[in-house]
GROMACS .gro file of C-alpha atoms in nm:
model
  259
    1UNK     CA    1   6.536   4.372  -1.612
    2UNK     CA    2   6.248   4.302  -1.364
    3UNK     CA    3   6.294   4.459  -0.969
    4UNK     CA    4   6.093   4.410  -0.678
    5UNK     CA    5   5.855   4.696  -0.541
    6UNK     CA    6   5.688   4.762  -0.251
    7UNK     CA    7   5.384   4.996  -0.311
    8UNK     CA    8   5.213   5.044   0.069
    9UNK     CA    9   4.847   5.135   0.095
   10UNK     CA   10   4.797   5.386   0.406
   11UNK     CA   11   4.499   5.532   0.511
   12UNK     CA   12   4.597   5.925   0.384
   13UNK     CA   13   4.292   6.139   0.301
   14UNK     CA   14   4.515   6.354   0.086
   15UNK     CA   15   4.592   6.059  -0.200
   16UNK     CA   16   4.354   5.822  -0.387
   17UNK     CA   17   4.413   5.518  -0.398
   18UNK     CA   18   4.157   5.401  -0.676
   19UNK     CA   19   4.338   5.663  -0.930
   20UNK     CA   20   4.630   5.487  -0.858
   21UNK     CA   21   4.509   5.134  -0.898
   22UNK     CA   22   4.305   5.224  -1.257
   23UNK     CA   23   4.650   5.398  -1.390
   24UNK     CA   24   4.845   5.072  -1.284
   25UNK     CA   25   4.591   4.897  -1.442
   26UNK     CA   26   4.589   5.068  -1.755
   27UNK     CA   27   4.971   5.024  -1.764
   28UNK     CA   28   5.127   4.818  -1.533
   29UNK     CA   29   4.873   4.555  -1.534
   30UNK     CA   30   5.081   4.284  -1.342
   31UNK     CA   31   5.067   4.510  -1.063
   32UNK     CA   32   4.722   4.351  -0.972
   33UNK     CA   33   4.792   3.979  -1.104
   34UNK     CA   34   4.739   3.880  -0.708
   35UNK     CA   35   4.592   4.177  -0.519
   36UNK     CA   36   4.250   4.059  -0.554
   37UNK     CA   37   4.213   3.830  -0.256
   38UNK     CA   38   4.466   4.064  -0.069
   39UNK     CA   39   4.227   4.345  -0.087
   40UNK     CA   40   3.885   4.172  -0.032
   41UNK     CA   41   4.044   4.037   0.296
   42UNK     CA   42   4.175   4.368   0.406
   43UNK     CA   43   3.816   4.556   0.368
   44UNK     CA   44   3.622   4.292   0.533
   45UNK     CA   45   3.859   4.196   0.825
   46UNK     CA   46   3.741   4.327   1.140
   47UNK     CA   47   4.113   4.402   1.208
   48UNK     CA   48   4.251   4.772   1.189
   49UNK     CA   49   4.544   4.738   0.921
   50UNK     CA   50   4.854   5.059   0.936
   51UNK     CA   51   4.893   4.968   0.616
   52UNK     CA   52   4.902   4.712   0.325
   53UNK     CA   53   5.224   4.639   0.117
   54UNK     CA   54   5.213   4.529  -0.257
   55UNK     CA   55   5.482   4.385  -0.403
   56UNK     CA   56   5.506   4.414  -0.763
   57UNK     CA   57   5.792   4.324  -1.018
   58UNK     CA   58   5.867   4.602  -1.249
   59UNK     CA   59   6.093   4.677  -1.547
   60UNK     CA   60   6.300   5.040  -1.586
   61UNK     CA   61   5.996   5.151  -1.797
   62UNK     CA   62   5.738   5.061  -1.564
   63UNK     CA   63   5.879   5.221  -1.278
   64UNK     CA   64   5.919   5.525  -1.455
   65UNK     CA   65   5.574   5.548  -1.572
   66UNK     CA   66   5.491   5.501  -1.222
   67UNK     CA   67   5.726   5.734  -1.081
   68UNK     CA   68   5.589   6.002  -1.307
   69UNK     CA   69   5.193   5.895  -1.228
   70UNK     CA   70   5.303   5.964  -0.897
   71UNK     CA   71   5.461   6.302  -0.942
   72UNK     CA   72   5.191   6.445  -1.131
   73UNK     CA   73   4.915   6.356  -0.937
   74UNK     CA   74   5.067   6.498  -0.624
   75UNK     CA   75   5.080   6.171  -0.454
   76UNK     CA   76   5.398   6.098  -0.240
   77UNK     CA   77   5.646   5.902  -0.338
   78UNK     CA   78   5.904   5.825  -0.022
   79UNK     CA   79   6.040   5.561   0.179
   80UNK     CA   80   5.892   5.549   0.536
   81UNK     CA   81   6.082   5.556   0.860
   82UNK     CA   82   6.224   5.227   1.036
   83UNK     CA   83   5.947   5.242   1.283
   84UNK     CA   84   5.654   5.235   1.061
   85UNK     CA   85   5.860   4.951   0.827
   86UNK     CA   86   5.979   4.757   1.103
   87UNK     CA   87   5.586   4.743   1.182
   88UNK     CA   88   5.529   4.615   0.873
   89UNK     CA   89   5.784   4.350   0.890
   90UNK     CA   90   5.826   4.390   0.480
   91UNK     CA   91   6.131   4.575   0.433
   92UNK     CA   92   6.176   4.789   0.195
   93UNK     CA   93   5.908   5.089   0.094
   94UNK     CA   94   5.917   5.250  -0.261
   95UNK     CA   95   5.593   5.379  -0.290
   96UNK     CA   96   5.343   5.505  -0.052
   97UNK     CA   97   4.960   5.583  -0.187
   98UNK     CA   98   4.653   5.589   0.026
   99UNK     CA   99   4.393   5.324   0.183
  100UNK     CA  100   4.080   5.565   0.146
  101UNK     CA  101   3.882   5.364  -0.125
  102UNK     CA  102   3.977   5.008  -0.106
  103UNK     CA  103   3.683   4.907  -0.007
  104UNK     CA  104   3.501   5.057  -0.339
  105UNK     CA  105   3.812   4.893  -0.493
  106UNK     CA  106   3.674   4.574  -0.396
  107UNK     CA  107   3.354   4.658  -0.459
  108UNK     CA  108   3.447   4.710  -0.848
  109UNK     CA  109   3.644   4.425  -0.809
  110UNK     CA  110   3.401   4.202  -0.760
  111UNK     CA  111   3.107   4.367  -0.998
  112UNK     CA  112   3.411   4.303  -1.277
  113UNK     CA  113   3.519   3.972  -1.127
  114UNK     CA  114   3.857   3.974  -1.299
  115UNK     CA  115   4.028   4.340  -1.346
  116UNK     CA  116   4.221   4.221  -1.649
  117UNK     CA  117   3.825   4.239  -1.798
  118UNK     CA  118   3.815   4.598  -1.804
  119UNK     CA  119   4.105   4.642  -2.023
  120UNK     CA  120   4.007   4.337  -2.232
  121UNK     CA  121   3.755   4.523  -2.342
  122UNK     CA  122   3.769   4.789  -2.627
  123UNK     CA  123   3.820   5.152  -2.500
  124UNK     CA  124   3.603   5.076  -2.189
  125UNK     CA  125   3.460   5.434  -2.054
  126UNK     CA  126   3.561   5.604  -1.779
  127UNK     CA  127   3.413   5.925  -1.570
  128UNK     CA  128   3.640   6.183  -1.425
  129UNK     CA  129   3.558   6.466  -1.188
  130UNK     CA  130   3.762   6.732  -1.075
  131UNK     CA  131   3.718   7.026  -0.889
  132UNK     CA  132   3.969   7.362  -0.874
  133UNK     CA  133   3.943   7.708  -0.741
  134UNK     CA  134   4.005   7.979  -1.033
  135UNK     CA  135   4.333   8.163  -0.927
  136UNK     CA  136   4.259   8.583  -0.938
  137UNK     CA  137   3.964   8.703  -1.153
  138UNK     CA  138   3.741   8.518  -1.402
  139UNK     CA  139   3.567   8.704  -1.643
  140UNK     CA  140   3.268   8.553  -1.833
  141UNK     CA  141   3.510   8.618  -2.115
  142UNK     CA  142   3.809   8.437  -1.988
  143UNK     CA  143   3.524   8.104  -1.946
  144UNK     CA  144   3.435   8.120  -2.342
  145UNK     CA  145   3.809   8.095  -2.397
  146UNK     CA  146   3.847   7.842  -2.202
  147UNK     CA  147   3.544   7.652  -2.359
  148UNK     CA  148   3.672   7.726  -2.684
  149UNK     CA  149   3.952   7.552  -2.615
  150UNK     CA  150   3.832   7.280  -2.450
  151UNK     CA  151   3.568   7.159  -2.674
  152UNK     CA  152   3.841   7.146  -2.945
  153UNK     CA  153   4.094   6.907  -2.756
  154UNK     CA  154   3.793   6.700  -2.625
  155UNK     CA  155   3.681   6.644  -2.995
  156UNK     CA  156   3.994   6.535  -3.091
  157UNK     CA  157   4.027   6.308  -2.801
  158UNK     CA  158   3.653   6.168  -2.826
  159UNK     CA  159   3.590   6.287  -2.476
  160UNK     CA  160   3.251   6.475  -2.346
  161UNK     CA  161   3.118   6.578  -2.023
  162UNK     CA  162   3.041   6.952  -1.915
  163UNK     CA  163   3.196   7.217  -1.733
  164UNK     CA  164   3.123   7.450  -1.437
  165UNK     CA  165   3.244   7.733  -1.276
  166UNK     CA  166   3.083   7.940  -1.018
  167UNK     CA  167   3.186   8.218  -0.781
  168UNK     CA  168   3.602   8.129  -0.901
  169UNK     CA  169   3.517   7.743  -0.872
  170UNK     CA  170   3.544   7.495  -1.101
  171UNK     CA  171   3.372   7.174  -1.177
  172UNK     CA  172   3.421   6.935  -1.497
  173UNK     CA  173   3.277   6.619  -1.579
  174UNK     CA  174   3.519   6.442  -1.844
  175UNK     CA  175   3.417   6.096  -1.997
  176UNK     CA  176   3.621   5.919  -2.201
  177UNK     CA  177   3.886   5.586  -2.225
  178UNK     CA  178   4.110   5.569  -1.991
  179UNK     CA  179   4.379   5.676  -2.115
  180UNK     CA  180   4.224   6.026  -2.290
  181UNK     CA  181   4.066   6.073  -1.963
  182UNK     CA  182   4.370   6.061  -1.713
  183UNK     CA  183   4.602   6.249  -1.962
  184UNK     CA  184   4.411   6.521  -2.045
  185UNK     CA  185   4.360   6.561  -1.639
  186UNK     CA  186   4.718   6.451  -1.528
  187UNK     CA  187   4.932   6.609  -1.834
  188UNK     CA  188   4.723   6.915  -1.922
  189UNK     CA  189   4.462   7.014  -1.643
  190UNK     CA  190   4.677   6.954  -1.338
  191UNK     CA  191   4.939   7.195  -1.457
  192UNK     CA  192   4.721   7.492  -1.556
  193UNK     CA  193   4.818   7.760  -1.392
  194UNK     CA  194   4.460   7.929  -1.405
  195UNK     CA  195   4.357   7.752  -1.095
  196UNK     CA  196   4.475   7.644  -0.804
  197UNK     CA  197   4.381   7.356  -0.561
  198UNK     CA  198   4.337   7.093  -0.835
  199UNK     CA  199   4.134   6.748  -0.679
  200UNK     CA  200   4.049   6.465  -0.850
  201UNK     CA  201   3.700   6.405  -0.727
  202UNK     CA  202   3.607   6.092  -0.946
  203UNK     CA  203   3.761   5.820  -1.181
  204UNK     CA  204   3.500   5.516  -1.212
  205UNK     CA  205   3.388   5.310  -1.480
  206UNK     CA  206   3.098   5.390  -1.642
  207UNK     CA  207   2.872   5.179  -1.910
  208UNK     CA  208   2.750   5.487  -2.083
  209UNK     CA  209   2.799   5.872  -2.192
  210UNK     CA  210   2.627   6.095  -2.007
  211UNK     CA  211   2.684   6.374  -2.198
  212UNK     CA  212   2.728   6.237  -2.521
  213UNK     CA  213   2.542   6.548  -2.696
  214UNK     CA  214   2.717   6.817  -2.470
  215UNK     CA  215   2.934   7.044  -2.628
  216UNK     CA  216   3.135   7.052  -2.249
  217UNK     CA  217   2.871   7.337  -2.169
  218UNK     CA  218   2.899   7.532  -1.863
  219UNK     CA  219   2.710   7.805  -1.638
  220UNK     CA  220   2.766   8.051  -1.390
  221UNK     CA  221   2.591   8.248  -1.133
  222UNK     CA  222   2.677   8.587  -1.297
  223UNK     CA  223   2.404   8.730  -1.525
  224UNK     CA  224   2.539   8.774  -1.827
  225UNK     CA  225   2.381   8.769  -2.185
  226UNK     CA  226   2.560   8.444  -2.315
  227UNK     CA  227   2.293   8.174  -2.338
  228UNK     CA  228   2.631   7.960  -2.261
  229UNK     CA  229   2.600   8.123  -1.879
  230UNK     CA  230   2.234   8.041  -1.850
  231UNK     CA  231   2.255   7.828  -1.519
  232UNK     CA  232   2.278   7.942  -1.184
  233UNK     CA  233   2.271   7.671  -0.964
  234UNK     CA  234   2.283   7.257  -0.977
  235UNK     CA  235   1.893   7.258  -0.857
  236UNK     CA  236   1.843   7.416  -1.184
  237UNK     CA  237   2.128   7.237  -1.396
  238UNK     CA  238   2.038   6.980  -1.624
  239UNK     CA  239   2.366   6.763  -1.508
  240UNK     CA  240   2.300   6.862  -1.128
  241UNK     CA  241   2.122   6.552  -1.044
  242UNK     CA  242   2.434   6.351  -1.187
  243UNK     CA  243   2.660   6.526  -1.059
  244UNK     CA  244   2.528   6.527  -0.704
  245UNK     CA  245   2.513   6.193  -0.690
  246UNK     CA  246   2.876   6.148  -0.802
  247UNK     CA  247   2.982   6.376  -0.541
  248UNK     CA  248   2.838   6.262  -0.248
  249UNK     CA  249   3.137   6.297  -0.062
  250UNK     CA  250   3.298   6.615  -0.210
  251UNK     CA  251   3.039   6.832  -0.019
  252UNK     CA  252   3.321   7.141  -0.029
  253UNK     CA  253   3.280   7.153  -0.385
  254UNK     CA  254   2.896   7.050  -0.424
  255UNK     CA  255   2.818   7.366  -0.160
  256UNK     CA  256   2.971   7.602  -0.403
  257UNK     CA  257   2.705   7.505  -0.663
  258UNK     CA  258   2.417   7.493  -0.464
  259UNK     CA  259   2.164   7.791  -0.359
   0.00000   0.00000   0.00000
């Protein structure tokens, strides 16, 4: 049985809005059968918006795949207070996300034209960045481990990329469908209690691996033996140019890799 929705875009530093768009459209595609035009107006109107309100028709199992989407990515999920909804004349608020990329939502709208194209399309590739701090002390040893283990889920799940730590942060480039991508991050990564401070940096389509012959190497500043923990800084790092780039708005995290 279908049931109306409201999902309201707010501008909220602290939630991503594009994360939540690519999940819906991974699996709740008739979230965006009519948000095209909706957003392209609200990024080029010279207007300041509160907020935008979607509404969506969902089934039990769509909600629930949303409501869990939500919970694990830390983004809240409330109903808003009379004033703010009587503001938005729309009544009802089930789901509140945030307004800080729509306008590189629209952007990738239009380079795609339609978004059902992107999922048309067989295991389309996505990049994902995070960024964590390491919770208590990280030996060289403790990074192999984790390596270990990492390169033998991300064979399994055909994903590559590389990973970085430096000084108790972490960095890790993941690329991959959809689907391996976000679960790994949302299911496994998120919950890790080894670090704290978890931030999806990046989620963006991508026409090509990067990293395709990585083995998800990493480096670190400390000088140890390990050829594994040969690099010291992202000057120096054969992914630092890439990464950079990708980043240029996650200065907290690039700073900790830099000289």
């Amino acid at each position: 049985m279908q049931k109306s929705h409201n999902i309201v875009v707010l501008e909220n530093e602290e939630t991503n809005a594009l994360a939540v768009a690519l999940y819906c459209w991974g699996h709740v595609p008739s979230i965006f059968n009519n948000l095209e035009d909706t957003l392209r107006l609200l990024a080029t109107s010279s207007n300041q918006f509160d907020a935008l309100i979607i509404n969506v028709e969902l089934n039990a199992d769509e909600v629930s795949r949303l409501d869990e989407f939500l919970h694990k990515s830390s983004l809240p999920s409330l109903v808003l207070d009379n004033s703010i909804n009587r503001n938005l004349t729309q009544g009802e608020v089930d789901y509140l996300s945030s307004k800080t990329d729509i306008k590189k939502l629209v952007s990738w709208l239009d380079n795609i034209n339609k978004p059902e194209r992107v999922f048309e399309e067989k295991n389309p590739l996505f990049t994902l960045i995070y960024g964590s701090h390491a919770v208590g002390e990280t030996k060289a040893s403790d990074v192999i481990d984790i390596l270990k283990v990492a390169r033998k889920i991300n064979k399994e799940l055909e994903i590559t990329g590389v990973l970085l730590y430096n000084k108790g942060w972490w960095l890790q480039v993941l690329e991959g469908n959809f689907s391996a991508v976000t679960s790994l991050f949302f299911d496994h990564i998120q919950k890790d209690k080894r670090h704290t401070n978890v931030t999806l940096l990046v989620l963006e389509r991508t026409t090509e691996r990067h990293f395709a012959n990585w083995d998800m190497g990493f480096y670190s500043t400390q000088d140890e033996q390990d050829s594994n923990l040969s690099w010291t800084d992202l000057d120096t790092h054969p992914a630092g140019e890439f990464i950079k780039q990708k980043l240029t708005n996650a200065q907290e995290y690039t700073k900790y890799f830099m000289k």
